[in-house]
Short mmCIF file of C-alpha atoms in Angstrom, two decimals:
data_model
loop_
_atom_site.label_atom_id
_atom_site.label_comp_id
_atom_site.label_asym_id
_atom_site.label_seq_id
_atom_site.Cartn_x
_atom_site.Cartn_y
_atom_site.Cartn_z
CA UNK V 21 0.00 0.00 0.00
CA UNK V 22 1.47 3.42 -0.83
CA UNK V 23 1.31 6.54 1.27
CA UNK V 24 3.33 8.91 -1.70
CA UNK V 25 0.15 10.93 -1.74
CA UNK V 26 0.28 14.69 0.10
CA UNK V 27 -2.87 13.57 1.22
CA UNK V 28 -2.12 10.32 2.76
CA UNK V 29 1.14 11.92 3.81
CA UNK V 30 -0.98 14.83 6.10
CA UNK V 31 -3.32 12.44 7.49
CA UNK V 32 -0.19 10.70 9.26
CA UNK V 33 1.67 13.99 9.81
CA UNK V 34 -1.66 15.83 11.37
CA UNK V 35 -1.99 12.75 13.52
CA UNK V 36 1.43 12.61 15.06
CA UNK V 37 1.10 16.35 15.46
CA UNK V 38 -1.61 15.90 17.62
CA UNK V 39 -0.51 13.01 19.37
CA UNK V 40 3.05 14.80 20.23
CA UNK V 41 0.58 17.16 21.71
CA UNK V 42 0.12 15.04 24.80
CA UNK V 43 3.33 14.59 25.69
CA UNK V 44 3.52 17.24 28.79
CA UNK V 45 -0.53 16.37 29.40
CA UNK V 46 -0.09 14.44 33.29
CA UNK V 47 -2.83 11.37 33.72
CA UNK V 48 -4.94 11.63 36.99
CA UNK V 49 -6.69 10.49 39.46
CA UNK V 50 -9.45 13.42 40.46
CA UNK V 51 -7.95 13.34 43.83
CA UNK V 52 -4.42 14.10 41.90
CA UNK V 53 -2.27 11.24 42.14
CA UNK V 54 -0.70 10.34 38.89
CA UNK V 55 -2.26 6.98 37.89
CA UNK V 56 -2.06 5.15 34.86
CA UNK V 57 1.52 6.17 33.79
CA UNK V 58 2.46 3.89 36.36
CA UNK V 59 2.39 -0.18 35.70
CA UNK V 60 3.61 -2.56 38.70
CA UNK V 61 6.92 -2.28 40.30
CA UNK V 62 6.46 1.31 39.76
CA UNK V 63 7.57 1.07 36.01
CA UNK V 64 5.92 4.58 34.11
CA UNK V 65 3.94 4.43 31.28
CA UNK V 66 4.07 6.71 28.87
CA UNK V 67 0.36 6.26 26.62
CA UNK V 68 2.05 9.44 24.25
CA UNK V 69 4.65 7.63 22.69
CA UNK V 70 2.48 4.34 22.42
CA UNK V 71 0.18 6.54 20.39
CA UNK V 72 2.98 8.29 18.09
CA UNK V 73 4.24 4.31 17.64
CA UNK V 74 0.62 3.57 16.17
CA UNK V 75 0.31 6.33 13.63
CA UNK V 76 3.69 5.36 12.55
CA UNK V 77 2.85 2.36 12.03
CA UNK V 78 -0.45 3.13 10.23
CA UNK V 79 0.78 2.51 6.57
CA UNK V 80 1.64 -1.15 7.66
CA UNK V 81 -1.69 -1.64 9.77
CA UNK V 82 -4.31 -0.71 7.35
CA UNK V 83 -2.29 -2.87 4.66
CA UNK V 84 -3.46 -6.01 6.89
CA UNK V 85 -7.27 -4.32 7.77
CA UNK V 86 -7.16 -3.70 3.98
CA UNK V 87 -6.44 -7.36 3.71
CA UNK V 88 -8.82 -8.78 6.51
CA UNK V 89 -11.35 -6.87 5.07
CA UNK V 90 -11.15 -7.99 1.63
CA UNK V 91 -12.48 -11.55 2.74
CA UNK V 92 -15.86 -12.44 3.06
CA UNK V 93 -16.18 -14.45 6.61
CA UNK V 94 -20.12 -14.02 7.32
CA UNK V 95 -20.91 -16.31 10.87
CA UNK V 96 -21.98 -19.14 8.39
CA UNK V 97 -18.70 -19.02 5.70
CA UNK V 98 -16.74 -21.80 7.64
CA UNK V 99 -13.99 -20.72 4.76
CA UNK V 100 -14.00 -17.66 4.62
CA UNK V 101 -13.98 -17.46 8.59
CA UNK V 102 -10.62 -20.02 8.83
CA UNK V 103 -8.93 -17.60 6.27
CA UNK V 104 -9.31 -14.14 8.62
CA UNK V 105 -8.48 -16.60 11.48
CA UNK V 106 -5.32 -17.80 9.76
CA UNK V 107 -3.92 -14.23 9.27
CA UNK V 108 -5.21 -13.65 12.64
CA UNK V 109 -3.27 -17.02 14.19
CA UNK V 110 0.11 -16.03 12.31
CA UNK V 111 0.47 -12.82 13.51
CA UNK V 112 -0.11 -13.93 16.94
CA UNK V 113 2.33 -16.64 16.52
CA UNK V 114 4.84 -14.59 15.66
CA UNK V 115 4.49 -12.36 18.72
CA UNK V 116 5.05 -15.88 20.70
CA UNK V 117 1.59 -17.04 21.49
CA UNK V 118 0.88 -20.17 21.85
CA UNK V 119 -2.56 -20.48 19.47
CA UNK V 120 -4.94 -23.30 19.15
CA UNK V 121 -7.83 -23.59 16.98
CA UNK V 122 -10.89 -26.17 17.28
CA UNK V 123 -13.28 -26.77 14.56
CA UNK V 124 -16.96 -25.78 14.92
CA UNK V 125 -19.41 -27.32 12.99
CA UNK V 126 -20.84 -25.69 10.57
CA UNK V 127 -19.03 -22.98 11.69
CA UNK V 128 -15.29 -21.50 11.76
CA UNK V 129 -12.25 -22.34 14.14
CA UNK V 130 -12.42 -20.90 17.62
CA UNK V 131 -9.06 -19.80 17.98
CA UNK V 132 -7.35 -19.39 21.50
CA UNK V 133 -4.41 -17.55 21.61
CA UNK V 134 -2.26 -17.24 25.01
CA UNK V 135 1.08 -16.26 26.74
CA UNK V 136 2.34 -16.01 30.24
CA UNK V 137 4.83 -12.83 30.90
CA UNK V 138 5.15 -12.33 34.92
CA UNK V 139 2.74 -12.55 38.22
CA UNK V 140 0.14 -10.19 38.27
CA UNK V 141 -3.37 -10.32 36.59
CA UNK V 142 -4.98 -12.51 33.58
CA UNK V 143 -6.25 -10.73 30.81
CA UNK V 144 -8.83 -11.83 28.77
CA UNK V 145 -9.40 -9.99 25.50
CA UNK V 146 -12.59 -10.76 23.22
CA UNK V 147 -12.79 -10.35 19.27
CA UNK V 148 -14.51 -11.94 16.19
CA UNK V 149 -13.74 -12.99 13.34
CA UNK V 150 -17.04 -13.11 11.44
CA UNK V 151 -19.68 -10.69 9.65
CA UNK V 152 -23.32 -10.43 9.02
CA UNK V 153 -22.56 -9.57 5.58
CA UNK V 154 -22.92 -12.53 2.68
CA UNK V 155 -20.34 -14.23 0.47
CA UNK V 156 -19.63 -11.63 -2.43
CA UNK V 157 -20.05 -8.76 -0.46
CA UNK V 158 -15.97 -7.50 -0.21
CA UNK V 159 -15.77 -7.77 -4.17
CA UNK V 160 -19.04 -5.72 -4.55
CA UNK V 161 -17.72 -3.40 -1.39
CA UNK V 162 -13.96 -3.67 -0.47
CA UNK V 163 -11.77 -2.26 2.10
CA UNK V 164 -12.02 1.90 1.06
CA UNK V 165 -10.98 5.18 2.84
CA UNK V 166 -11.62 8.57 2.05
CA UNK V 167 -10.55 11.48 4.25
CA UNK V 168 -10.84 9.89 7.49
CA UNK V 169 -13.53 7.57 6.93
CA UNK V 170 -12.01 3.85 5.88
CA UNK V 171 -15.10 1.73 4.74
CA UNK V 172 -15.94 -2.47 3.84
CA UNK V 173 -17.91 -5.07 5.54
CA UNK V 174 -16.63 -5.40 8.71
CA UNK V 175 -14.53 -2.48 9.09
CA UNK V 176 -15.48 -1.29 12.47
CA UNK V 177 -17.13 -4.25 13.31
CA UNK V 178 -14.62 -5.63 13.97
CA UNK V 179 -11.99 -6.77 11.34
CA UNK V 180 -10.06 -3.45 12.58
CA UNK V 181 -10.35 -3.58 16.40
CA UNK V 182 -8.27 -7.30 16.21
CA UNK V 183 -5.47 -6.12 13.80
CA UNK V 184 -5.41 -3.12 16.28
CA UNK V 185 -5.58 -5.45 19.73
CA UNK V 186 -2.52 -7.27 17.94
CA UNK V 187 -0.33 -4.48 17.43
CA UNK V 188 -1.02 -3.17 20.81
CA UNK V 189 0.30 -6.41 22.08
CA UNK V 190 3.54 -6.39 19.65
CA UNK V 191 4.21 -2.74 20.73
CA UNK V 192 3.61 -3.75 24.77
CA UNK V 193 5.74 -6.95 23.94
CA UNK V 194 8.63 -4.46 22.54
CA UNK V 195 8.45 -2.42 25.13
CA UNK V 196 7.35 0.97 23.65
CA UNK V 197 6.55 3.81 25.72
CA UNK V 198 8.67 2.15 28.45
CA UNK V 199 5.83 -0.97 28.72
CA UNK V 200 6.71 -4.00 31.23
CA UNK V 201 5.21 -6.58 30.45
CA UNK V 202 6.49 -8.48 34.13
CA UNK V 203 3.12 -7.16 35.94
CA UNK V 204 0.88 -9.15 33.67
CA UNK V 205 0.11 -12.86 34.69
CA UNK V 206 -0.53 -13.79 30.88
CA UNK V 207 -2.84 -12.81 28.34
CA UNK V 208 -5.33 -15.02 26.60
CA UNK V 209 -7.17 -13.48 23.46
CA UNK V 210 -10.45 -15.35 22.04
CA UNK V 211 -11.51 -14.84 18.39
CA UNK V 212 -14.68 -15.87 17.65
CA UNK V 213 -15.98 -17.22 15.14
CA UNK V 214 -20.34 -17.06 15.76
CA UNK V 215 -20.27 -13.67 17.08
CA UNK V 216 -22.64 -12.54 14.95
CA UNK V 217 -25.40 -14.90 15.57
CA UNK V 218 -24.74 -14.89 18.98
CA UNK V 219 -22.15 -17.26 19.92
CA UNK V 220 -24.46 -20.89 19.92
CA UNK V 221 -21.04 -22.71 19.60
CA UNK V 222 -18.64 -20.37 21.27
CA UNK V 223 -20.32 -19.30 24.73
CA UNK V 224 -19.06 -22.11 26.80
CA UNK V 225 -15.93 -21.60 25.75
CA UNK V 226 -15.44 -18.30 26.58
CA UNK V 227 -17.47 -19.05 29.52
CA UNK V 228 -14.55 -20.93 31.23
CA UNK V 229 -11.99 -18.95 29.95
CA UNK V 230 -13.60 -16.07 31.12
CA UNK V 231 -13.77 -17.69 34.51
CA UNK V 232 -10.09 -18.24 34.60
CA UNK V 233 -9.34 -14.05 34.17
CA UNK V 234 -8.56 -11.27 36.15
CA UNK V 235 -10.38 -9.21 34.01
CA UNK V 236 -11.74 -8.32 30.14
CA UNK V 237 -11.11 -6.34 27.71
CA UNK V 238 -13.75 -6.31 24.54
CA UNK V 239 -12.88 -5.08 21.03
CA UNK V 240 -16.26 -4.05 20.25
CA UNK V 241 -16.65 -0.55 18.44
CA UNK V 242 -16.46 2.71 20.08
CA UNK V 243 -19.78 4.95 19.37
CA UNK V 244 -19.03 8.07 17.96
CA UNK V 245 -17.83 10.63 20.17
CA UNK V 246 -15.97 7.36 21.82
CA UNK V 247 -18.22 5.79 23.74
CA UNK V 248 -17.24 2.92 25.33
CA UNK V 249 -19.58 0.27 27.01
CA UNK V 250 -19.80 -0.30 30.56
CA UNK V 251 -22.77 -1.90 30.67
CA UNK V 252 -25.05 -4.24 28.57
CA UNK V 253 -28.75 -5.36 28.99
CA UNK V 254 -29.36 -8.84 28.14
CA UNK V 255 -30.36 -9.51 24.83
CA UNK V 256 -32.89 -13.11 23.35
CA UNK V 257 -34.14 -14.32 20.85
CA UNK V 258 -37.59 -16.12 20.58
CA UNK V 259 -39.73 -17.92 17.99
CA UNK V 260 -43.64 -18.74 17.92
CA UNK V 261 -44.45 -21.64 15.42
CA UNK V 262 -48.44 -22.02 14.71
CA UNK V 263 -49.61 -25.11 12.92
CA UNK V 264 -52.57 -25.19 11.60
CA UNK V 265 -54.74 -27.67 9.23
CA UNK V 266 -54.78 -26.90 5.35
CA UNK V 267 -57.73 -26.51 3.21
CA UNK V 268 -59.51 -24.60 -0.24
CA UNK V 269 -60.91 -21.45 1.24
CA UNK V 270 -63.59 -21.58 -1.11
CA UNK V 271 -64.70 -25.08 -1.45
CA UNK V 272 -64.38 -25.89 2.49
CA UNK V 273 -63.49 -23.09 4.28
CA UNK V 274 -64.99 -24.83 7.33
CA UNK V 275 -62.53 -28.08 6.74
CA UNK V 276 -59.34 -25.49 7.28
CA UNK V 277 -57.96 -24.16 10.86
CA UNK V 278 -55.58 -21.29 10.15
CA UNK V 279 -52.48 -20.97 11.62
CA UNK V 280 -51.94 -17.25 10.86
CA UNK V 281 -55.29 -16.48 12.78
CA UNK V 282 -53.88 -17.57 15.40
CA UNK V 283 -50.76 -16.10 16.03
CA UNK V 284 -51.74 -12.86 13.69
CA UNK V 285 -53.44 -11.13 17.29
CA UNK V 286 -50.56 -12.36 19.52
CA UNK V 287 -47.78 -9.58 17.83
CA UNK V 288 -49.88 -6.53 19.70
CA UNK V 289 -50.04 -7.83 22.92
CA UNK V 290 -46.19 -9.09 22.85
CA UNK V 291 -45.03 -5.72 21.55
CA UNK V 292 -46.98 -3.48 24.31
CA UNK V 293 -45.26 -5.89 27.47
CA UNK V 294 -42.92 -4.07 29.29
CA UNK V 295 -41.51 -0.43 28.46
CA UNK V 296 -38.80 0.59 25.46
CA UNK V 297 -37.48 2.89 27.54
CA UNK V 298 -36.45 1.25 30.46
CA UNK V 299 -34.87 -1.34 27.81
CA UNK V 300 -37.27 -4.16 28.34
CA UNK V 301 -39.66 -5.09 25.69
CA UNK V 302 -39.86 -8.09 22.99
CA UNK V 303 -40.04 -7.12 19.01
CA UNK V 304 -41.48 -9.35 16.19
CA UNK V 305 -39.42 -8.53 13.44
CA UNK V 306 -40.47 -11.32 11.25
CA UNK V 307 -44.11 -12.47 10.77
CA UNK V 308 -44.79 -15.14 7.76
CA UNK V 309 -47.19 -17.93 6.87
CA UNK V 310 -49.28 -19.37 4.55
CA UNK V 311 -48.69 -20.75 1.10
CA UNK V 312 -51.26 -19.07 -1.28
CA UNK V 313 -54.32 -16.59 -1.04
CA UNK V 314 -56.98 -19.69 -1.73
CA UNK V 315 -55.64 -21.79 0.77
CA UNK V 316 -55.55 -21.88 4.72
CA UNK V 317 -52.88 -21.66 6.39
CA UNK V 318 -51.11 -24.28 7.91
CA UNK V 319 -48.08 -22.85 8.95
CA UNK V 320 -47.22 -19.62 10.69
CA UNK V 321 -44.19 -18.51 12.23
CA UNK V 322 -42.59 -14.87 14.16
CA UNK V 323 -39.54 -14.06 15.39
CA UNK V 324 -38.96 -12.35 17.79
CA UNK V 325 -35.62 -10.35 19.55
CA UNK V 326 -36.16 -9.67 23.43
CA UNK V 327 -34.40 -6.85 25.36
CA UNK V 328 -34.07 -6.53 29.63
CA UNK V 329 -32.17 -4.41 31.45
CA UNK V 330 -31.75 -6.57 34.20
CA UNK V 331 -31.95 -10.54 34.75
CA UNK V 332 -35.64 -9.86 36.97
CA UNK V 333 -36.77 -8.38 33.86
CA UNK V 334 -35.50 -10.73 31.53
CA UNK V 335 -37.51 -13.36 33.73
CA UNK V 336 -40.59 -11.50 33.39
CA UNK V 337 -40.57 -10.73 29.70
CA UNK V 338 -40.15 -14.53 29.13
CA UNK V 339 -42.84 -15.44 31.69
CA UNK V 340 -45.24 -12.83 30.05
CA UNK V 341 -44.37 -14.01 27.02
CA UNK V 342 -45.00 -17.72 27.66
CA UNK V 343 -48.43 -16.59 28.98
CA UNK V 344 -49.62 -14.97 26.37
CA UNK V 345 -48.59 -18.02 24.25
CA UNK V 346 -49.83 -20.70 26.10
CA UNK V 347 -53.26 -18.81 26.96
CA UNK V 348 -54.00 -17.60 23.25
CA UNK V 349 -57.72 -17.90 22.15
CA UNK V 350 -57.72 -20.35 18.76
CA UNK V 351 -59.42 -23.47 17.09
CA UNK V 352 -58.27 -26.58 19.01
CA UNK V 353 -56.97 -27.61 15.53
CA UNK V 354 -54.10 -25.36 15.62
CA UNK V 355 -51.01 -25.89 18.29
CA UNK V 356 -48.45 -23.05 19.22
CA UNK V 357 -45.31 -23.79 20.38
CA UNK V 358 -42.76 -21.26 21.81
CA UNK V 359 -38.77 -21.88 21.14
CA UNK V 360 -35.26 -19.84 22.56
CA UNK V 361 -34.60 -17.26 25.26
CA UNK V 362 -31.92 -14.67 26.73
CA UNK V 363 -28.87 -16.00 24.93
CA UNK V 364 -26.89 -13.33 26.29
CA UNK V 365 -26.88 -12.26 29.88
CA UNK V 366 -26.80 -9.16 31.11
CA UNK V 367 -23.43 -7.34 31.53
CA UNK V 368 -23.93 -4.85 34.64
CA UNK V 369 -21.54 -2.28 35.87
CA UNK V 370 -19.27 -3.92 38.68
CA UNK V 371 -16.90 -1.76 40.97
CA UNK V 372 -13.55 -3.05 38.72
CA UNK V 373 -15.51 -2.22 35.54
CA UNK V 374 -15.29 1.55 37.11
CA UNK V 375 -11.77 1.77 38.03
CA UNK V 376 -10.81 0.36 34.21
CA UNK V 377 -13.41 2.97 32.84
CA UNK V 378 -11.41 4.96 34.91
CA UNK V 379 -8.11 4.27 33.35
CA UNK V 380 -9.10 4.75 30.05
CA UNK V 381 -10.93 7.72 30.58
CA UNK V 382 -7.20 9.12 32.04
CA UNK V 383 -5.32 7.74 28.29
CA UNK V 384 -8.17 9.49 26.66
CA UNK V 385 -7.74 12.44 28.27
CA UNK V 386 -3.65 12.79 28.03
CA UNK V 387 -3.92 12.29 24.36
CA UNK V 388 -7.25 14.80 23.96
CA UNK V 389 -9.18 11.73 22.43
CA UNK V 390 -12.78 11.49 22.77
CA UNK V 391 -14.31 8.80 25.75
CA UNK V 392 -17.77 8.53 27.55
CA UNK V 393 -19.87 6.00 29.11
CA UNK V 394 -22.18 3.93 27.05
CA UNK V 395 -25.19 1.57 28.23
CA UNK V 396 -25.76 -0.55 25.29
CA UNK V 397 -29.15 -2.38 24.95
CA UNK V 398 -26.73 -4.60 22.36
CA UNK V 399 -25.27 -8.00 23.43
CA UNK V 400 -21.58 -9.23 23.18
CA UNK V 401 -19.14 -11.77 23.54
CA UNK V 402 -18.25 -9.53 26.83
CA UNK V 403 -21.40 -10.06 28.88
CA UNK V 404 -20.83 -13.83 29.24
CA UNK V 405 -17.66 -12.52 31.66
CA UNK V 406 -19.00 -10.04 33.05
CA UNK V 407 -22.11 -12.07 34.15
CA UNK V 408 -19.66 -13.81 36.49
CA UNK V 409 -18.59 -10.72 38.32
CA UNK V 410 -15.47 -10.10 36.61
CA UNK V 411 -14.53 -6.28 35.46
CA UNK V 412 -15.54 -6.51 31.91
CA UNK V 413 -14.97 -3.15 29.40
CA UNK V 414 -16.26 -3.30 26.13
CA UNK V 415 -16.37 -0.78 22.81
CA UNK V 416 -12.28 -0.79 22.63
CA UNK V 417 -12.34 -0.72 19.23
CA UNK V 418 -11.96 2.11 16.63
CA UNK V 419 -14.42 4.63 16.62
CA UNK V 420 -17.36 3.47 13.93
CA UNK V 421 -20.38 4.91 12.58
CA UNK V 422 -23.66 2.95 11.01
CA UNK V 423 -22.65 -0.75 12.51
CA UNK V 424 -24.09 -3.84 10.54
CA UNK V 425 -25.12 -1.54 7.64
CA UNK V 426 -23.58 -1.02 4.11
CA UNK V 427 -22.63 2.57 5.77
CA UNK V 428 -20.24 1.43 7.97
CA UNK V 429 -17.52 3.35 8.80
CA UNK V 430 -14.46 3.40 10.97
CA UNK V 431 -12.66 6.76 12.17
CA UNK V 432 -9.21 6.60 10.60
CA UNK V 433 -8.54 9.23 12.96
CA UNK V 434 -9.37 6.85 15.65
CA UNK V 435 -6.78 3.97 15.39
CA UNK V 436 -3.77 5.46 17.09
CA UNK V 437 -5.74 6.95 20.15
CA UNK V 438 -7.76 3.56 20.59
CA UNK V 439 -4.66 1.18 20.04
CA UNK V 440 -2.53 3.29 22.47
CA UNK V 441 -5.35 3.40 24.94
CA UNK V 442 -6.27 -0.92 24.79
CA UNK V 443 -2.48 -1.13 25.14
CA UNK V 444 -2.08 0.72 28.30
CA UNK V 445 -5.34 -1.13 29.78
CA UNK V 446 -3.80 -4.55 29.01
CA UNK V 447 -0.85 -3.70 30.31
CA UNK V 448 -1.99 -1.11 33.53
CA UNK V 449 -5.96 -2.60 34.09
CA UNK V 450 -4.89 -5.14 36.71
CA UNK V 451 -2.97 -2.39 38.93
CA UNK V 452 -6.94 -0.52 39.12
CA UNK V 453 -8.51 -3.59 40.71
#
């Protein structure tokens, strides 16, 4: 990839400009104390020069987004998944991780990568390696940029945030910015490869790792203006299945017992349970049935996606759900059945998930990059760690704009300031809890 261009040439410049910036900006505590520029055995920190390392280092980096990017790997592309993981495995390998992949079915490798450096805390970071987007999608829409806006399927989310975890880690394991590695137990990075249809195959697994961490980092997309998530509501999924009897409607109307009438007058009372704004309430976003106008139906079928803020509420919007199922008015003829549930728990905001909030609120700040808190009503890989009480922080990824839609967007802008800050939480976050 060439960066001749004077344009290409500024965008590094301006960046390195800014991040130089920093340099004489001091990272505190409110109460004053300097924080975060110190690791254990009082070894400083300095976020600045991790940050001038990454926008060196851009030209390289978005060479292997670019090439990440370029390769369809939607949840279902067992291929296409293995490939990304394969670049993904080989770079971590050569940073001296120990990496082991197991085969899904029907889906891609999970691929475990891990290595001990000193005594002190286990860090657990969490990416993916899959899309929602189709096969053929990166030759119709490949990797782009323009100004500070790189596009392709997967850009922000989250192709980019795992090339960037990986150079964090090479830069931490070389020591930049004085990094010292010795006050980290090991670190054990997960990429998945089911994110995007929720993890069927992969939530045990990072279940028990999960359980064997000090705490989690999650690569995630930043919101613009940098939020980053310290807390998720639990997210489900459910699906009503009506069957019904098949018949002419004109010739014997009578003979027929329809499925869709029966699950048709469910939708409103499903959709009015709960409240939208206190994040717990059920949507049917798919509704189908029948096979032709003359004909009854026999089949009819809704899916729906389930929000709760809170595991009480999650309980309820099931229960209320399964009532309204199991008491629906209809012909004996027809049976409903109701399938799923939560399949993510809720992530809530623990006392460690503070203090690391806390720390990267304090890089932010020295290099004048954007952070806030973010409640997401969206699931991740994250919230099966932090469901067992360990300090979870999630959005660590470059900045991006219009997730899961052919607008997606990733901040160029945003790489440097992100990278430097998920390196000084890997190597810093334990010394918080």
């Amino acid at each position: 990839m060439s960066w001749s261009s004077p344009v290409q040439r500024n965008i590094v410049a301006g960046m390195a400009r800014r991040n130089a910036a920093a340099r004489s900006l001091p990272i505190r505590r409110a109460s004053g104390n300097i924080v975060s520029c110190m690791q254990g055995k009082d070894v400083m920190l300095r976020i600045e020069d991790l940050a001038d390392r990454f926008t060196r280092d851009l030209p390289g980096l978005l060479a292997h987004i670019e090439e990440v990017v370029n390769i369809d790997s939607g949840s279902r592309d067992v291929e296409g998944v293995n490939r990304v993981q394969s670049i993904f495995a080989a770079q971590l390998r050569d940073l001296g991780f120990a990496v082991m992949r197991v085969p899904g079915s029907g889906r891609g490798d999970q691929l475990t990568a891990r290595r001990a450096f000193g005594s002190g805390p286990n860090v657990l970071i969490l990416g993916h390696a899959d899309t929602v987007w189709p096969a053929g999608t990166a030759a119709e829409w490949p990797f782009g940029r323009s100004g500070d806006a790189l596009t392709g399927p997967g850009i922000a989310d989250m192709k980019s945030n795992v090339i960037l975890a990986i150079h964090a880690l090479k830069l931490l394991i070389e020591g930049v910015g004085g990094a010292d590695m010795s006050g980290v137990g090991s670190v054990t990075f997960l990429i998945v490869p089911d994110e995007e249809i929720g993890s069927p195959q992969s939530k045990d697994w990072i279940t028990a790792e999960g359980a064997r961490c000090d705490f989690c980092l999650t690569l995630e997309p930043a919101r613009p203006g940098g939020g980053t998530v310290v807390s998720r509501g639990a997210v489900g999924a459910a699906y009503i299945n009506a069957t019904g009897v098949t018949a002419h409607a004109g010739s014997n109307r009578l003979g027929g017992a329809s499925a869709i009438s029966a699950l048709a007058p469910l939708v409103g009372g499903i959709e009015a349970l709960g409240s939208i704004e206190a994040g717990n309430y059920a949507t049917v976003g798919v509704l189908r049935g029948g096979a032709s106008k003359q004909v009854v139906a026999g089949e009819c079928e809704a899916h729906l996606d389930l929000r709760a803020s809170s595991r009480q509420e999650a309980d309820r919007l099931w229960e209320e759900i399964t009532r309204i199922v199991e008491t629906a008015p209809r012909d004996p003829r027809v049976t409903l059945t109701l399938t799923g549930g939560f399949i993510r728990p809720c992530f809530p905001q623990l006392p460690g998930m503070t203090a690391l909030y806390g720390r990267a609120e304090a890089f932010a700040r020295a290099l004048r990059h954007p952070i806030a808190p973010n409640v997401s009503r969206g699931g991740s890989d994250g919230s099966f760690v932090a469901a067992q009480g360990k300090p979870t922080l999630d959005g660590l990824g470059v900045i991006g704009h219009d997730i899961c839609s052919r607008r997606e967007w990733a901040e160029l802008s945003s790489l440097a300031p992100r990278g430097a800050m998920l390196a000084g939480l890997i190597a810093s976050g334990g010394d918080v809890l």
